[in-house]
XYZ file of C-alpha atoms in Angstrom:
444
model
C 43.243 178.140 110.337
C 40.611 175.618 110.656
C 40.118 172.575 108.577
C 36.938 173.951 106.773
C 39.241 177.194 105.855
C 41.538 174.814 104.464
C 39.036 173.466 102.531
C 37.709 176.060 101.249
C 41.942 177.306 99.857
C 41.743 174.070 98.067
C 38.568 174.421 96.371
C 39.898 177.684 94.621
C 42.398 175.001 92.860
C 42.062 174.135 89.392
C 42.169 170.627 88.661
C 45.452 170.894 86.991
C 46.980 172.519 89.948
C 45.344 170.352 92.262
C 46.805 167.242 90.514
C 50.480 168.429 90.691
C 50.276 169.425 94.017
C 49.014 166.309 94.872
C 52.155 164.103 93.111
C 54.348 166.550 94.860
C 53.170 165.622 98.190
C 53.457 162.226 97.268
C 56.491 162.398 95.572
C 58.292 164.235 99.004
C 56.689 161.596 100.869
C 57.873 158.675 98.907
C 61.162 160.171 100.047
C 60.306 159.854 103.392
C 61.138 156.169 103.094
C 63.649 155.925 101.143
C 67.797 156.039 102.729
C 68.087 160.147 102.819
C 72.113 159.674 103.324
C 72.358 156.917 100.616
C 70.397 159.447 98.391
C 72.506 162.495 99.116
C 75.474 161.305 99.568
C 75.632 159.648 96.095
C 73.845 163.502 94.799
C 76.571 165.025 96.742
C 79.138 162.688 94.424
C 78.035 163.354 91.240
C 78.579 167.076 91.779
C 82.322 166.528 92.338
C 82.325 164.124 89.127
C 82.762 161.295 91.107
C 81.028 158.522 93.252
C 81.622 159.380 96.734
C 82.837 155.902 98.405
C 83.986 154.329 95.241
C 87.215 152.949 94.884
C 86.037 153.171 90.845
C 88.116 155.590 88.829
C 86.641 158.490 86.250
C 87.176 155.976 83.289
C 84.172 153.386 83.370
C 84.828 150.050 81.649
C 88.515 150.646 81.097
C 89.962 147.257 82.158
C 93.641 147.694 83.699
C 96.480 145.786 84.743
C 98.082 145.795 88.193
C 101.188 147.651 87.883
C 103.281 144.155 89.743
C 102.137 141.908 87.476
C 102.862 144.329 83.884
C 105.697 143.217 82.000
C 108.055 144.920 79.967
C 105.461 145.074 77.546
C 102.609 146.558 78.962
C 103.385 150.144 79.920
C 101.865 152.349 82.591
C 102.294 155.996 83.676
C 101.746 155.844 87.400
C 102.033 159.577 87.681
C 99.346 160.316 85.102
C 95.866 159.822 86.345
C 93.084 161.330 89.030
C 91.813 161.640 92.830
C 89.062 159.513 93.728
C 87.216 159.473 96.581
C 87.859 156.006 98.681
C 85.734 155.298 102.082
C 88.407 153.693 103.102
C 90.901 156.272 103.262
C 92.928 157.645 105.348
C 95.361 154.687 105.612
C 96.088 156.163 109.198
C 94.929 158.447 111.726
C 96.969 161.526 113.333
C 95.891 161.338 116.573
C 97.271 157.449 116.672
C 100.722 157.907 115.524
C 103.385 159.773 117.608
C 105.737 159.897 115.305
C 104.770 163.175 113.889
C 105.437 166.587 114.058
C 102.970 169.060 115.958
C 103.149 171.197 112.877
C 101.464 168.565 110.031
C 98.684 167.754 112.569
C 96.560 169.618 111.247
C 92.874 167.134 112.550
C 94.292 167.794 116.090
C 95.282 171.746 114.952
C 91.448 172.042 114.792
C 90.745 171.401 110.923
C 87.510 170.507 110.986
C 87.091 168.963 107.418
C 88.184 165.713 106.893
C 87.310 165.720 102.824
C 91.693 166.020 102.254
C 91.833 162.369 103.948
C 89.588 160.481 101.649
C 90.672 160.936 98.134
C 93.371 157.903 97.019
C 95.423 158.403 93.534
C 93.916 156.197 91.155
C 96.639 155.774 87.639
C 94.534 156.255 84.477
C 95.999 152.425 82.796
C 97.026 150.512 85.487
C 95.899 149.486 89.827
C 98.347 150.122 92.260
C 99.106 147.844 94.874
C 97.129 148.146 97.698
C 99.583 149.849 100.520
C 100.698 146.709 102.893
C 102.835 148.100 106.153
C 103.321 145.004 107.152
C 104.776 142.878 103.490
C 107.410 146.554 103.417
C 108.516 146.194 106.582
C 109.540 142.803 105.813
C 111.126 143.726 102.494
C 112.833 146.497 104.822
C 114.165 143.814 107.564
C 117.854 144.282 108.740
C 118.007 147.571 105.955
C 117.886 150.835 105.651
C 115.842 153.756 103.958
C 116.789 157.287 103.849
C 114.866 160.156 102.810
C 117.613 163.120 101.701
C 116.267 166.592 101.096
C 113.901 169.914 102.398
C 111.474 169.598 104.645
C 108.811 168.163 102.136
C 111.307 165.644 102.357
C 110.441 165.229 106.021
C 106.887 165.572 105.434
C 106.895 162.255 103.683
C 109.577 160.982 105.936
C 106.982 161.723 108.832
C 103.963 160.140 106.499
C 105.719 156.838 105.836
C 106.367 156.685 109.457
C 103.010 156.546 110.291
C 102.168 154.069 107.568
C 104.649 151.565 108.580
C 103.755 151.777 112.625
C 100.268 150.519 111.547
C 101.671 147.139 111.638
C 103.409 147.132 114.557
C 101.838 146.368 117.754
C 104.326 147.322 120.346
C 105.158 151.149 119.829
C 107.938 151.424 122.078
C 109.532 149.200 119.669
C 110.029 151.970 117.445
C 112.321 154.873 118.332
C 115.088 157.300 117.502
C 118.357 155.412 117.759
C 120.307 158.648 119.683
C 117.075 159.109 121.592
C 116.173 162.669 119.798
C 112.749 164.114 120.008
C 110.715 164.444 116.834
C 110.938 168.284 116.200
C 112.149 170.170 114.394
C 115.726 169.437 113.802
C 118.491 170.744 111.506
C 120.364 167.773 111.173
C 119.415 163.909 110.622
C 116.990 161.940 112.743
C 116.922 157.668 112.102
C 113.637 155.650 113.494
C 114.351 151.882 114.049
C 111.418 149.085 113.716
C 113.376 147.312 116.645
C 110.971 144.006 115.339
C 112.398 144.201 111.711
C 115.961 145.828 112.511
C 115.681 148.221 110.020
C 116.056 151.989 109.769
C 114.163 154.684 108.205
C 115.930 157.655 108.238
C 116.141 161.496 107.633
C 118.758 163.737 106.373
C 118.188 167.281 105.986
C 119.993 168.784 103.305
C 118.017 171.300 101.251
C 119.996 172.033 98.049
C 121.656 168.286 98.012
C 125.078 169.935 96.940
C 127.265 171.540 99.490
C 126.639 175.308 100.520
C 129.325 176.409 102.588
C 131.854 179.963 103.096
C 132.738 181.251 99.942
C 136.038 181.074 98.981
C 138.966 184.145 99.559
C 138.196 187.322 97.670
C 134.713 186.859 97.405
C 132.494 189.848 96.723
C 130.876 191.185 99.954
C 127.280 190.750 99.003
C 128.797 186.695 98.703
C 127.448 185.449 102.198
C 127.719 181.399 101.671
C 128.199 179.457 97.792
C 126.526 176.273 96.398
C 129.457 174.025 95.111
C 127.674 172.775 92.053
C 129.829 170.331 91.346
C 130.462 168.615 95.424
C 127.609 166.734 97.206
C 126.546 167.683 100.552
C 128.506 166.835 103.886
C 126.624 164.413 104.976
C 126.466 162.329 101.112
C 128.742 159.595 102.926
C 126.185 158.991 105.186
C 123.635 158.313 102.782
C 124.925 156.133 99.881
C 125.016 152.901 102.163
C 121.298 152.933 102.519
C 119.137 149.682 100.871
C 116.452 152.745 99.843
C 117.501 156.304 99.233
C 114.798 159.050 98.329
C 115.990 161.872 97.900
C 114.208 165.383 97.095
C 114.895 169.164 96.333
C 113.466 172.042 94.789
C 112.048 174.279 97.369
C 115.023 176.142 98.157
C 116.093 176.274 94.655
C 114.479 180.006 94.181
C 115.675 183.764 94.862
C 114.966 183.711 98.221
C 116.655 181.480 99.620
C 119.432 181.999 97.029
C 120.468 184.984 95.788
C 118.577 187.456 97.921
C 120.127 185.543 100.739
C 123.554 186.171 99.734
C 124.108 182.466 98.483
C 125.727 182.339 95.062
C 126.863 179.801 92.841
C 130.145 178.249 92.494
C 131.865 175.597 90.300
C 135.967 174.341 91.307
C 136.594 177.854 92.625
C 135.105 180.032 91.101
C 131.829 182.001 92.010
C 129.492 182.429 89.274
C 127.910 185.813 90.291
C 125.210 185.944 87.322
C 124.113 182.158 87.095
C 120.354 181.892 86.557
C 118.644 179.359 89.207
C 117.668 177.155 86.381
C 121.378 176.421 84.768
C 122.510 175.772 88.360
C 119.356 173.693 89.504
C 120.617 171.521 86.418
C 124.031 171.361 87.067
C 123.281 169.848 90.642
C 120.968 167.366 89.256
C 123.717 166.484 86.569
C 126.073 166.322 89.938
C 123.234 163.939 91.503
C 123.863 161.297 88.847
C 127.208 161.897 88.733
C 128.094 160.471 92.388
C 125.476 157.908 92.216
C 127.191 156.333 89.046
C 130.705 156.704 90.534
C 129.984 156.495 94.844
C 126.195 154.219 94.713
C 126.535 150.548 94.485
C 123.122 150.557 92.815
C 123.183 146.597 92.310
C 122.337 147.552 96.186
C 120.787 150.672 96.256
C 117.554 151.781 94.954
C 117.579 155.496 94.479
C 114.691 157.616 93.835
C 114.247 161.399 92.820
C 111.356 162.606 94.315
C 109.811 165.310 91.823
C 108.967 168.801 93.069
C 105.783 169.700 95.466
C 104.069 172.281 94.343
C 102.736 174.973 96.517
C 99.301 176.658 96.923
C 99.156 180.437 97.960
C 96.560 182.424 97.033
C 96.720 186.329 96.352
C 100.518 186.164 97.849
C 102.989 184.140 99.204
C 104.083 182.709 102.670
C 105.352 186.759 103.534
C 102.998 188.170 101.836
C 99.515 187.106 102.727
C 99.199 184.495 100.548
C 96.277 181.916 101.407
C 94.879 178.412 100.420
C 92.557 177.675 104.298
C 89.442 178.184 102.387
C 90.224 175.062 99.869
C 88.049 171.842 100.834
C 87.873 169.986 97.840
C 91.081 169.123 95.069
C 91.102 170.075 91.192
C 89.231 167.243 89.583
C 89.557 168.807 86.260
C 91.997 167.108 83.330
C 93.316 170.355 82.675
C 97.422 170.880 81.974
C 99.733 172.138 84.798
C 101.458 175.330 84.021
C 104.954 175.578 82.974
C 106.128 177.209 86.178
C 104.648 174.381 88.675
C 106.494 172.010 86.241
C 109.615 173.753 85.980
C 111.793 171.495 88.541
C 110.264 168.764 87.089
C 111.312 168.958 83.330
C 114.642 170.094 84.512
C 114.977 166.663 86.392
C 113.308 164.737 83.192
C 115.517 166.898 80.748
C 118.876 166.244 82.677
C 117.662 162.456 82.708
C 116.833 162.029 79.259
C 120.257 163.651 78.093
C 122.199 161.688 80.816
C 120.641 158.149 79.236
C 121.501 158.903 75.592
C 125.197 159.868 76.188
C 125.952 157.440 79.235
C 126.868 153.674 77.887
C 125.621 152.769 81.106
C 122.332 153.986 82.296
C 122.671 155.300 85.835
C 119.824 153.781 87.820
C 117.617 157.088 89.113
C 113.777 156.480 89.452
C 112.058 159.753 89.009
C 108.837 159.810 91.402
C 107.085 162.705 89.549
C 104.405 163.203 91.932
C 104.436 166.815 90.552
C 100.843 166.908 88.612
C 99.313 164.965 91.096
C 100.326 167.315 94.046
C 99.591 170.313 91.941
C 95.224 169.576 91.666
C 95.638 168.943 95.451
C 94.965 172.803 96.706
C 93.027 171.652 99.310
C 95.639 169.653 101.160
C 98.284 171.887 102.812
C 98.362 173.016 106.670
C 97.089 176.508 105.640
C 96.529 178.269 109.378
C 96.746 174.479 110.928
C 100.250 173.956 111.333
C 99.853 175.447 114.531
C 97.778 174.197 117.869
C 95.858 175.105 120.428
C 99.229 174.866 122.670
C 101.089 177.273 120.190
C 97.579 179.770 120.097
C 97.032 178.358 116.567
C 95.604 178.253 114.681
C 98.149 180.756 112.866
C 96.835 183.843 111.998
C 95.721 184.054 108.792
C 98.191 186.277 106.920
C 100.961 183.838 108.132
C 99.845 180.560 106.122
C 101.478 177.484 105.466
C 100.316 176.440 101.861
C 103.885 174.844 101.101
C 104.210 171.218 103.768
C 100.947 169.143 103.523
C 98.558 167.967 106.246
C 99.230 164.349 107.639
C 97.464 161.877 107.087
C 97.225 163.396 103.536
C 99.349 164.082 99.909
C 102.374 162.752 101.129
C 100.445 159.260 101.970
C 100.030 158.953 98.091
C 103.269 159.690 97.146
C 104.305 156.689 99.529
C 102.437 154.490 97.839
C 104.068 155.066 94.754
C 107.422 154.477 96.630
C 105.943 151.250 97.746
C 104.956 150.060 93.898
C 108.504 151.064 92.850
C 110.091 149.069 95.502
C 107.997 146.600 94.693
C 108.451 146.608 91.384
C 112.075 146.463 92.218
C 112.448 143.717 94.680
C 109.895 141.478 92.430
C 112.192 141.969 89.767
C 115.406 141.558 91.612
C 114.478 138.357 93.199
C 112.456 136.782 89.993
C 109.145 136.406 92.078
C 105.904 136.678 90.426
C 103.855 139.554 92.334
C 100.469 138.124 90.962
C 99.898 135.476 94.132
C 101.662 138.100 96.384
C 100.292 141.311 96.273
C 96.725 142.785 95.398
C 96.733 144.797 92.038
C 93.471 145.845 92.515
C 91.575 149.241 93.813
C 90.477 148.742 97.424
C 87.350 147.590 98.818
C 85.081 149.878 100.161
């Protein structure tokens, strides 16, 4: 077309249309000089309902306190509040830690996204403390921290791992005191920061309480029994730590129960027709039973990490059940359901009851990183839990929508622990955390 065609188009115009087209040109120009990434990327934000980059939470001009410095006054649900996105984040990266398992790799598994890394846990009335490797490993020197529980248990075992090798230089210094691989193992595993001489250990056990043979004259369908009322094995191991975490829920279902042949069992007697939820309670009621009489908690801090929930859609992890296609968490407000709560208000429940009959109150935290987890869809190893090494990813009616991508979920739920212990040691020691530790959200 030559110029005097084009010409000739634009004389057909009216002046109206002549005039808009003209500010549009200008107007798509003007954009021309202006930061395109700036510009979208803050678009991009709004349409997730928050600023992309911004340590700012979704409630603008609320002033807050830093959880350290509240007293017994202030008050501040750490466990009630949203996702926002922080630059900033992750506090680690995969590929630089080696102390974690192939299977919660899931950057080097070939997940292309990195959205699940960036979004930090923001409380709705108070700042956490900004996560310091360094200030808990020297809280941690010449002590011990044990994590106690399923393999979501490990998961965060694994995550804190990471987080604490960021200040440490020389990684040969840390290692596995019996010289074990980290794999998959069935029994315990203990990491030493040989700079800080202290431990942070592993201990699988699943249910908590002790599963073992059933007694003599058993039924036949009666393959193993959970003594609700005797810890697991390896308890004696555990209640010497500084730290202990401990975690279960999982395999608290019909599964891994009942269908399995495991029954219930109290003294000696197997309770054939126990529901899951009046023996889930019992062995929390066990819990704080040997931590009063067996836990010198003048010593110990112990922690009950809440229940994790899972993700599948249109199935489960047998069944076809998915969750690879999630990008992006829940950034709604809206209520959890009573069945992703239903470990949790067990635990609170049991607590609650415990306090008001007890003269003295057994010293449990609850971590109830339950509503948190659940708007976190997007976070699990889906089809990455397996490599390129393996032929992973997994196919993708074999999911993993249960254990959670590292660095991810399980990073948050760590910082928590590291307020609480904190909060603890602060308290223990009479030290005012205002000139010690920053309150505040992060820079970005």
């Amino acid at each position: 077309m030559t110029h005097l065609e084009i010409l000739k188009k634009f004389k057909k115009f009216k002046p109206f249309e002549l005039g808009c087209f003209c500010i549009s040109l200008c107007f798509i120009l003007l954009l021309c000089f202006l930061d395109y990434r700036s510009v979208g990327s803050r678009f991009r934000a709004r349409g997730l309902g928050v600023w992309f980059g911004s340590g700012s939470s979704s409630h603008p001009g609320h002033d807050r306190f830093g959880f350290l410095e509240m007293g017994r006054v202030e008050k501040c649900d750490i466990f009630d509040g949203s996702w926002v996105w922080d630059e900033s984040y992750p506090l680690y990266e995969g590929k630089d830690c080696l102390l974690l398992d192939d299977g919660f790799r899931c950057s080097e598994n070939g997940r292309v996204d990195r959205f699940y890394t960036k979004w930090r846990w923001q409380p709705k009335d108070c700042n956490l403390p900004r996560f310091d490797a360094k200030t808990m490993l020297e809280r941690l020197r010449n002590r011990r921290l044990a994590f106690v529980g399923d393999s979501i248990g490990r998961n965060q075992w694994e995550s804190l791992l990471c987080m604490l090798s960021t200040a440490v230089a020389n990684k040969s210094s840390i290692y596995e005191v019996n010289g074990r691989p980290i794999t998959k193992h069935s029994g315990f595993l203990v990491f030493k920061f040989a700079d800080f001489n202290c431990t942070i250990e592993y201990y699988r056990a699943p249910f908590l309480v002790l599963q073992r043979r059933p007694p003599p004259g058993s039924p036949k369908q009666v393959r193993t029994t959970l003594k609700l009322d005797k810890m697991d094995w390896g308890a004696g191991k555990w209640k010497g730590a500084d730290v202990i975490v401990l975690n279960s829920g999982h395999w608290w279902n019909y599964e891994k129960t009942t269908r399995a042949g495991c029954y219930f069992q109290e003294a000696d007697g197997v309770k054939m027709n126990m529901s899951i939820e009046t023996a889930y309670r019992k062995s929390i009621e066990t819990i704080l039973n040997w931590i009063s009489k067996e836990v010198d908690t003048n010593k110990t801090q112990v922690i009950f990490r809440g229940y994790s929930p899972v993700h599948f859609r249109g199935g489960d992890w047998k069944s076809g059940g998915s969750c690879h296609l999630e990008t992006l968490p829940d950034l709604s407000s809206s209520p959890v359901s009573p069945a992703t709560m239903f470990y949790s208000n067990i635990i609170g429940s049991v607590l609650s009851k415990h306090e008001n009959r007890s003269s003295s109150q057994t010293k449990l935290e609850f971590l109830n990183v339950t509503y948190m987890s659940s708007k976190r869809k997007d976070g699990h190893a889906s089809v990455y839990y397996s490599g390129p090494k393996d032929g992973g990813p997994a196919p993708l009616h074999r999911q993993d929508c249960s254990h959670w991508c590292l660095p991810g979920v399980p990073d948050s739920w760590n910082e928590l622990l590291y307020a609480v212990f904190l909060k603890r040691e602060y308290s223990l020691a009479g030290i005012s955390p205002a000139t010690t530790v920053t309150a505040s959200p992060p820079p970005v």
